[in-house]
Amino acid sequence: MKYIFIINPIAGNDDKARFMSRIKSAFRETDDEMIIEETQTSGDAKRIAAKYANEYGSDCIVVACGGDGTVHEVAGGLAFTQTPMMLLPFGTGNDFAKKIYNTKKADLEEIISKFGLFSGKPQYEVKPIDVIEYNGEICNNVMSFGLDTLVAALGKRMADKAPFLGHQAYNLAVMPILMKSLHYNISYDLTCVDKKTGEEYKMQEVNKDYALFAICNASYYGGGFCPAPDSKLDDGLLDFALVNGMSLFKALPIIPKYSEGTANEETYPGIFNNGYLKSGRIWSEDGSPLPGNCDGEMFEYNEVNFAVKEKALKLCLLK
C-alpha cells in the first residue's frame, strides 16, 4: 500500500517535524511505501490528491496533514474516487477533525499512534461519508453565509498577520463584526426533509432578513462553533441552522450557546430555524456576491446551487 502524505508546511502544529520524523522511521521497516508531498500554493493539495487517486485508486491512502483548508482540498481531489482520505490534524482550527475524532481538542500524537503510523503497522477502517457538492466544488464540513463568514474572513486575516493567536484569532474577530449590522439578505429555494417521516417539502423565501445560515455535513466550524451537534456524516442529509437578523443586544448571550451547540429553535424560538436539507439554490436578488464560505474557504458567488452527495468520499477512521 502507498501512503501519500500531503503536508501543508505552514499549518499550525509546532510538533509537525518531530511527528513526521517518527513516522518516516517507522515506514523504513515496512513493505508499505511512504510518499511525502508538500503544498506550495492554493489548489496544490487537491491536484496532488486527484493525481494519486487516478493513478493508484484503492491501492493508496492519501493522508491530509494540515488544517481544514488542506482537508477541504484533499476531499475535493478524492471525492467520487476509490482512494480513501486519512486526516492528521496539523492545523489551527481542525474543525472537521473535531467531528471525526469526537473531541473539541484532538490529541495529534494519540491519533497518529492509534492509526499505527508510529509503529509502521497502519490500522484503520474505511467508511464512506457524504459531501456537499456546490457549483461544481466539494464541501466536506460546513457551508455558511452571513455573520459567520465575515468573522471567519477577519479571523483569517488576523491569524495570517499574527500566527501566535492561533484559533483565538477567530474569537477575537467576533466583536468587531458584531458591531456592524446583524441584518443581511438572502433568497433561497430549498428541498428539505422531515426526518421523522422522510417526506420532502419546499422552503422558499425572497430577501430573507438573516444573521447567519449554516448548512452542515459535519458539526463544527469557525474554530469550534457548533450549529449541528447531532449531525451524521452518512445519513444523506444536511443539517441546517438559519438565524434571523437581530440586534447586538440579542446576539451577545446567544454566541456562547452557539459555540456549545445548544443554540437552536427550541432554546431560541423565533430566532433559530433548524432542519434537514437535500439540496437547494441560494442567491442574492441584486446579483451582489454572497458573503459565503465552504470549510472556512471564502467564496463570492452571487448564486450557489448545492446538493448532498451520499457516501461520495471514503474516510479512514480509527478502529
GROMACS .gro file of C-alpha atoms in nm:
model
  319
    1MET     CA    1   0.000   0.000   0.000
    2LYS     CA    2   0.117   0.352  -0.078
    3TYR     CA    3   0.059   0.628   0.178
    4ILE     CA    4   0.069   0.975   0.028
    5PHE     CA    5   0.127   1.238   0.297
    6ILE     CA    6   0.016   1.578   0.168
    7ILE     CA    7   0.167   1.833   0.404
    8ASN     CA    8   0.087   2.199   0.438
    9PRO     CA    9   0.425   2.336   0.553
   10ILE     CA   10   0.268   2.642   0.716
   11ALA     CA   11  -0.001   2.451   0.910
   12GLY     CA   12  -0.017   2.544   1.276
   13ASN     CA   13   0.119   2.249   1.476
   14ASP     CA   14   0.472   2.307   1.609
   15ASP     CA   15   0.537   1.934   1.655
   16LYS     CA   16   0.485   1.855   1.286
   17ALA     CA   17   0.854   1.792   1.206
   18ARG     CA   18   0.903   1.570   1.511
   19PHE     CA   19   0.593   1.361   1.436
   20MET     CA   20   0.678   1.323   1.067
   21SER     CA   21   1.033   1.211   1.156
   22ARG     CA   22   0.893   0.935   1.376
   23ILE     CA   23   0.651   0.824   1.102
   24LYS     CA   24   0.931   0.815   0.843
   25SER     CA   25   1.143   0.596   1.071
   26ALA     CA   26   0.856   0.352   1.118
   27PHE     CA   27   0.788   0.322   0.743
   28ARG     CA   28   1.152   0.230   0.675
   29GLU     CA   29   1.083  -0.101   0.849
   30THR     CA   30   0.771  -0.190   0.646
   31ASP     CA   31   0.679  -0.300   0.295
   32ASP     CA   32   0.441  -0.006   0.262
   33GLU     CA   33   0.561   0.296   0.067
   34MET     CA   34   0.554   0.646   0.216
   35ILE     CA   35   0.545   0.939  -0.026
   36ILE     CA   36   0.562   1.298   0.103
   37GLU     CA   37   0.421   1.587  -0.100
   38GLU     CA   38   0.440   1.943   0.030
   39THR     CA   39   0.196   2.206  -0.092
   40GLN     CA   40   0.324   2.539  -0.216
   41THR     CA   41   0.012   2.727  -0.313
   42SER     CA   42  -0.366   2.713  -0.304
   43GLY     CA   43  -0.504   2.420  -0.503
   44ASP     CA   44  -0.193   2.203  -0.473
   45ALA     CA   45  -0.346   1.958  -0.224
   46LYS     CA   46  -0.650   1.896  -0.445
   47ARG     CA   47  -0.436   1.849  -0.755
   48ILE     CA   48  -0.191   1.612  -0.581
   49ALA     CA   49  -0.470   1.403  -0.424
   50ALA     CA   50  -0.652   1.369  -0.757
   51LYS     CA   51  -0.330   1.266  -0.933
   52TYR     CA   52  -0.260   0.977  -0.696
   53ALA     CA   53  -0.626   0.871  -0.684
   54ASN     CA   54  -0.629   0.850  -1.062
   55GLU     CA   55  -0.303   0.655  -1.073
   56TYR     CA   56  -0.345   0.413  -0.783
   57GLY     CA   57  -0.714   0.405  -0.688
   58SER     CA   58  -0.778   0.189  -0.382
   59ASP     CA   59  -0.410   0.089  -0.364
   60CYS     CA   60  -0.319   0.412  -0.188
   61ILE     CA   61  -0.425   0.621   0.109
   62VAL     CA   62  -0.397   1.000   0.091
   63VAL     CA   63  -0.311   1.149   0.430
   64ALA     CA   64  -0.416   1.512   0.472
   65CYS     CA   65  -0.160   1.671   0.706
   66GLY     CA   66  -0.286   2.019   0.780
   67GLY     CA   67  -0.590   2.215   0.884
   68ASP     CA   68  -0.941   2.249   0.745
   69GLY     CA   69  -0.819   2.417   0.427
   70THR     CA   70  -0.592   2.123   0.344
   71VAL     CA   71  -0.868   1.874   0.425
   72HIS     CA   72  -1.110   2.070   0.204
   73GLU     CA   73  -0.873   2.048  -0.091
   74VAL     CA   74  -0.783   1.682  -0.041
   75ALA     CA   75  -1.152   1.590  -0.011
   76GLY     CA   76  -1.216   1.778  -0.335
   77GLY     CA   77  -0.950   1.571  -0.509
   78LEU     CA   78  -1.069   1.236  -0.371
   79ALA     CA   79  -1.450   1.266  -0.385
   80PHE     CA   80  -1.612   1.009  -0.618
   81THR     CA   81  -1.288   0.804  -0.634
   82GLN     CA   82  -1.183   0.476  -0.473
   83THR     CA   83  -0.899   0.638  -0.274
   84PRO     CA   84  -0.961   0.695   0.099
   85MET     CA   85  -0.854   1.003   0.293
   86MET     CA   86  -0.685   0.987   0.634
   87LEU     CA   87  -0.668   1.305   0.842
   88LEU     CA   88  -0.383   1.413   1.069
   89PRO     CA   89  -0.498   1.747   1.219
   90PHE     CA   90  -0.184   1.960   1.197
   91GLY     CA   91  -0.383   2.283   1.159
   92THR     CA   92  -0.510   2.554   1.390
   93GLY     CA   93  -0.889   2.512   1.395
   94ASN     CA   94  -0.918   2.145   1.289
   95ASP     CA   95  -1.297   2.165   1.290
   96PHE     CA   96  -1.360   1.859   1.074
   97ALA     CA   97  -1.124   1.659   1.296
   98LYS     CA   98  -1.337   1.754   1.597
   99LYS     CA   99  -1.625   1.564   1.439
  100ILE     CA  100  -1.447   1.252   1.319
  101TYR     CA  101  -1.240   1.212   1.636
  102ASN     CA  102  -1.528   1.313   1.863
  103THR     CA  103  -1.336   1.572   2.064
  104LYS     CA  104  -1.304   1.950   2.067
  105LYS     CA  105  -0.929   1.921   2.126
  106ALA     CA  106  -0.777   1.647   1.914
  107ASP     CA  107  -0.463   1.485   2.057
  108LEU     CA  108  -0.250   1.455   1.745
  109GLU     CA  109   0.009   1.223   1.896
  110GLU     CA  110  -0.264   0.988   2.018
  111ILE     CA  111  -0.436   0.990   1.678
  112ILE     CA  112  -0.112   0.908   1.494
  113SER     CA  113  -0.037   0.632   1.743
  114LYS     CA  114  -0.385   0.477   1.716
  115PHE     CA  115  -0.356   0.473   1.337
  116GLY     CA  116  -0.040   0.265   1.384
  117LEU     CA  117   0.178   0.515   1.197
  118PHE     CA  118   0.442   0.533   1.471
  119SER     CA  119   0.476   0.154   1.475
  120GLY     CA  120   0.478   0.109   1.098
  121LYS     CA  121   0.166  -0.106   1.120
  122PRO     CA  122  -0.117   0.112   0.988
  123GLN     CA  123  -0.464   0.019   1.108
  124TYR     CA  124  -0.795   0.187   1.034
  125GLU     CA  125  -1.140   0.124   0.900
  126VAL     CA  126  -1.265   0.286   0.581
  127LYS     CA  127  -1.612   0.439   0.587
  128PRO     CA  128  -1.784   0.623   0.303
  129ILE     CA  129  -1.927   0.961   0.404
  130ASP     CA  130  -2.144   1.224   0.238
  131VAL     CA  131  -2.020   1.551   0.092
  132ILE     CA  132  -2.187   1.870  -0.028
  133GLU     CA  133  -2.145   1.944  -0.397
  134TYR     CA  134  -2.184   2.315  -0.471
  135ASN     CA  135  -2.125   2.494  -0.801
  136GLY     CA  136  -1.910   2.203  -0.916
  137GLU     CA  137  -1.695   2.206  -0.600
  138ILE     CA  138  -1.685   1.985  -0.289
  139CYS     CA  139  -1.753   2.073   0.075
  140ASN     CA  140  -1.681   1.809   0.340
  141ASN     CA  141  -1.767   2.007   0.653
  142VAL     CA  142  -1.984   2.323   0.666
  143MET     CA  143  -2.100   2.578   0.409
  144SER     CA  144  -2.224   2.903   0.560
  145PHE     CA  145  -2.340   3.254   0.479
  146GLY     CA  146  -2.362   3.585   0.664
  147LEU     CA  147  -2.217   3.680   1.001
  148ASP     CA  148  -2.000   3.372   1.049
  149THR     CA  149  -1.837   3.415   0.709
  150LEU     CA  150  -1.741   3.773   0.791
  151VAL     CA  151  -1.598   3.656   1.126
  152ALA     CA  152  -1.402   3.379   0.951
  153ALA     CA  153  -1.264   3.621   0.691
  154LEU     CA  154  -1.149   3.870   0.956
  155GLY     CA  155  -1.014   3.591   1.180
  156LYS     CA  156  -0.809   3.450   0.892
  157ARG     CA  157  -0.659   3.791   0.819
  158MET     CA  158  -0.574   3.834   1.188
  159ALA     CA  159  -0.418   3.486   1.210
  160ASP     CA  160  -0.211   3.549   0.897
  161LYS     CA  161  -0.071   3.871   1.046
  162ALA     CA  162  -0.026   3.729   1.397
  163PRO     CA  163   0.017   3.347   1.376
  164PHE     CA  164   0.071   3.321   1.753
  165LEU     CA  165  -0.300   3.394   1.800
  166GLY     CA  166  -0.393   3.054   1.655
  167HIS     CA  167  -0.766   2.979   1.666
  168GLN     CA  168  -0.811   3.263   1.916
  169ALA     CA  169  -0.797   3.497   1.617
  170TYR     CA  170  -1.149   3.382   1.525
  171ASN     CA  171  -1.279   3.453   1.875
  172LEU     CA  172  -1.123   3.799   1.865
  173ALA     CA  173  -1.284   3.864   1.528
  174VAL     CA  174  -1.636   3.815   1.663
  175MET     CA  175  -1.678   4.151   1.838
  176PRO     CA  176  -1.567   4.380   1.551
  177ILE     CA  177  -1.813   4.204   1.319
  178LEU     CA  178  -2.092   4.215   1.577
  179MET     CA  179  -2.052   4.591   1.598
  180LYS     CA  180  -2.167   4.609   1.237
  181SER     CA  181  -2.516   4.526   1.115
  182LEU     CA  182  -2.651   4.180   1.201
  183HIS     CA  183  -2.905   4.204   0.920
  184TYR     CA  184  -2.826   4.056   0.580
  185ASN     CA  185  -3.049   3.949   0.290
  186ILE     CA  186  -3.061   3.614   0.116
  187SER     CA  187  -3.305   3.435  -0.116
  188TYR     CA  188  -3.341   3.060  -0.123
  189ASP     CA  189  -3.532   2.766  -0.269
  190LEU     CA  190  -3.457   2.458  -0.057
  191THR     CA  191  -3.557   2.093  -0.067
  192CYS     CA  192  -3.597   1.992   0.297
  193VAL     CA  193  -3.673   1.659   0.461
  194ASP     CA  194  -3.887   1.581   0.762
  195LYS     CA  195  -3.654   1.342   0.944
  196LYS     CA  196  -3.939   1.164   1.124
  197THR     CA  197  -4.149   1.088   0.815
  198GLY     CA  198  -3.887   1.109   0.542
  199GLU     CA  199  -4.117   1.334   0.341
  200GLU     CA  200  -3.969   1.616   0.136
  201TYR     CA  201  -4.101   1.970   0.143
  202LYS     CA  202  -4.002   2.306   0.000
  203MET     CA  203  -3.874   2.606   0.194
  204GLN     CA  204  -3.864   2.928  -0.007
  205GLU     CA  205  -3.815   3.296   0.065
  206VAL     CA  206  -3.700   3.608  -0.116
  207ASN     CA  207  -3.478   3.867   0.055
  208LYS     CA  208  -3.490   3.687   0.388
  209ASP     CA  209  -3.356   3.904   0.673
  210TYR     CA  210  -3.097   3.678   0.837
  211ALA     CA  211  -2.784   3.691   1.053
  212LEU     CA  212  -2.628   3.359   0.952
  213PHE     CA  213  -2.713   3.043   0.762
  214ALA     CA  214  -2.506   2.727   0.823
  215ILE     CA  215  -2.552   2.416   0.607
  216CYS     CA  216  -2.373   2.129   0.776
  217ASN     CA  217  -2.241   1.792   0.673
  218ALA     CA  218  -2.044   1.776   0.998
  219SER     CA  219  -2.079   1.972   1.325
  220TYR     CA  220  -1.810   2.233   1.392
  221TYR     CA  221  -1.673   2.536   1.213
  222GLY     CA  222  -1.513   2.875   1.279
  223GLY     CA  223  -1.269   2.738   1.536
  224GLY     CA  224  -1.526   2.540   1.735
  225PHE     CA  225  -1.874   2.686   1.689
  226CYS     CA  226  -2.130   2.406   1.672
  227PRO     CA  227  -2.450   2.463   1.472
  228ALA     CA  228  -2.522   2.091   1.424
  229PRO     CA  229  -2.410   1.883   1.726
  230ASP     CA  230  -2.606   1.574   1.617
  231SER     CA  231  -2.506   1.571   1.251
  232LYS     CA  232  -2.428   1.237   1.087
  233LEU     CA  233  -2.174   1.210   0.808
  234ASP     CA  234  -2.352   0.927   0.625
  235ASP     CA  235  -2.727   0.988   0.658
  236GLY     CA  236  -2.780   1.154   0.320
  237LEU     CA  237  -2.899   1.472   0.492
  238LEU     CA  238  -2.753   1.814   0.567
  239ASP     CA  239  -2.841   1.977   0.899
  240PHE     CA  240  -2.907   2.349   0.880
  241ALA     CA  241  -2.927   2.643   1.119
  242LEU     CA  242  -3.088   2.961   0.984
  243VAL     CA  243  -3.071   3.255   1.225
  244ASN     CA  244  -3.290   3.562   1.184
  245GLY     CA  245  -3.145   3.911   1.171
  246MET     CA  246  -3.123   4.060   1.521
  247SER     CA  247  -2.979   4.334   1.736
  248LEU     CA  248  -2.639   4.319   1.906
  249PHE     CA  249  -2.822   4.312   2.241
  250LYS     CA  250  -2.999   3.989   2.140
  251ALA     CA  251  -2.690   3.832   1.983
  252LEU     CA  252  -2.446   3.862   2.272
  253PRO     CA  253  -2.597   3.598   2.506
  254ILE     CA  254  -2.653   3.358   2.215
  255ILE     CA  255  -2.291   3.338   2.099
  256PRO     CA  256  -2.161   3.115   2.385
  257LYS     CA  257  -2.458   2.881   2.341
  258TYR     CA  258  -2.394   2.863   1.967
  259SER     CA  259  -2.037   2.761   2.041
  260GLU     CA  260  -2.158   2.494   2.286
  261GLY     CA  261  -2.408   2.353   2.036
  262THR     CA  262  -2.711   2.439   2.249
  263ALA     CA  263  -2.849   2.732   2.047
  264ASN     CA  264  -3.137   2.611   1.832
  265GLU     CA  265  -3.506   2.666   1.760
  266GLU     CA  266  -3.603   2.505   2.092
  267THR     CA  267  -3.379   2.723   2.308
  268TYR     CA  268  -3.428   3.038   2.097
  269PRO     CA  269  -3.771   3.012   1.929
  270GLY     CA  270  -3.843   3.283   1.676
  271ILE     CA  271  -3.471   3.336   1.618
  272PHE     CA  272  -3.339   2.995   1.504
  273ASN     CA  273  -3.483   2.769   1.236
  274ASN     CA  274  -3.333   2.418   1.222
  275GLY     CA  275  -3.398   2.127   0.991
  276TYR     CA  276  -3.259   1.894   0.725
  277LEU     CA  277  -3.178   1.953   0.359
  278LYS     CA  278  -3.118   1.752   0.045
  279SER     CA  279  -3.043   2.033  -0.199
  280GLY     CA  280  -3.116   2.392  -0.283
  281ARG     CA  281  -3.045   2.718  -0.455
  282ILE     CA  282  -2.928   3.030  -0.269
  283TRP     CA  283  -2.883   3.369  -0.432
  284SER     CA  284  -2.874   3.746  -0.391
  285GLU     CA  285  -3.155   3.935  -0.561
  286ASP     CA  286  -2.935   4.224  -0.670
  287GLY     CA  287  -2.660   3.999  -0.808
  288SER     CA  288  -2.405   4.107  -0.547
  289PRO     CA  289  -2.158   3.848  -0.409
  290LEU     CA  290  -2.293   3.637  -0.124
  291PRO     CA  291  -2.092   3.655   0.199
  292GLY     CA  292  -2.022   3.283   0.198
  293ASN     CA  293  -1.760   3.021   0.274
  294CYS     CA  294  -1.708   2.648   0.248
  295ASP     CA  295  -1.490   2.470   0.505
  296GLY     CA  296  -1.351   2.811   0.600
  297GLU     CA  297  -1.254   2.898   0.242
  298MET     CA  298  -1.427   3.221   0.131
  299PHE     CA  299  -1.617   3.248  -0.196
  300GLU     CA  300  -1.801   3.529  -0.370
  301TYR     CA  301  -2.068   3.361  -0.578
  302ASN     CA  302  -2.391   3.553  -0.629
  303GLU     CA  303  -2.571   3.219  -0.662
  304VAL     CA  304  -2.497   2.879  -0.511
  305ASN     CA  305  -2.660   2.554  -0.622
  306PHE     CA  306  -2.588   2.266  -0.387
  307ALA     CA  307  -2.686   1.906  -0.311
  308VAL     CA  308  -2.579   1.632  -0.074
  309LYS     CA  309  -2.387   1.351  -0.245
  310GLU     CA  310  -2.427   1.033  -0.046
  311LYS     CA  311  -2.120   0.832   0.051
  312ALA     CA  312  -1.905   1.009  -0.209
  313LEU     CA  313  -1.584   1.026  -0.003
  314LYS     CA  314  -1.401   0.736   0.159
  315LEU     CA  315  -1.263   0.825   0.502
  316CYS     CA  316  -1.015   0.639   0.724
  317LEU     CA  317  -1.138   0.621   1.083
  318LEU     CA  318  -0.977   0.493   1.399
  319LYS     CA  319  -1.066   0.137   1.489
   0.00000   0.00000   0.00000
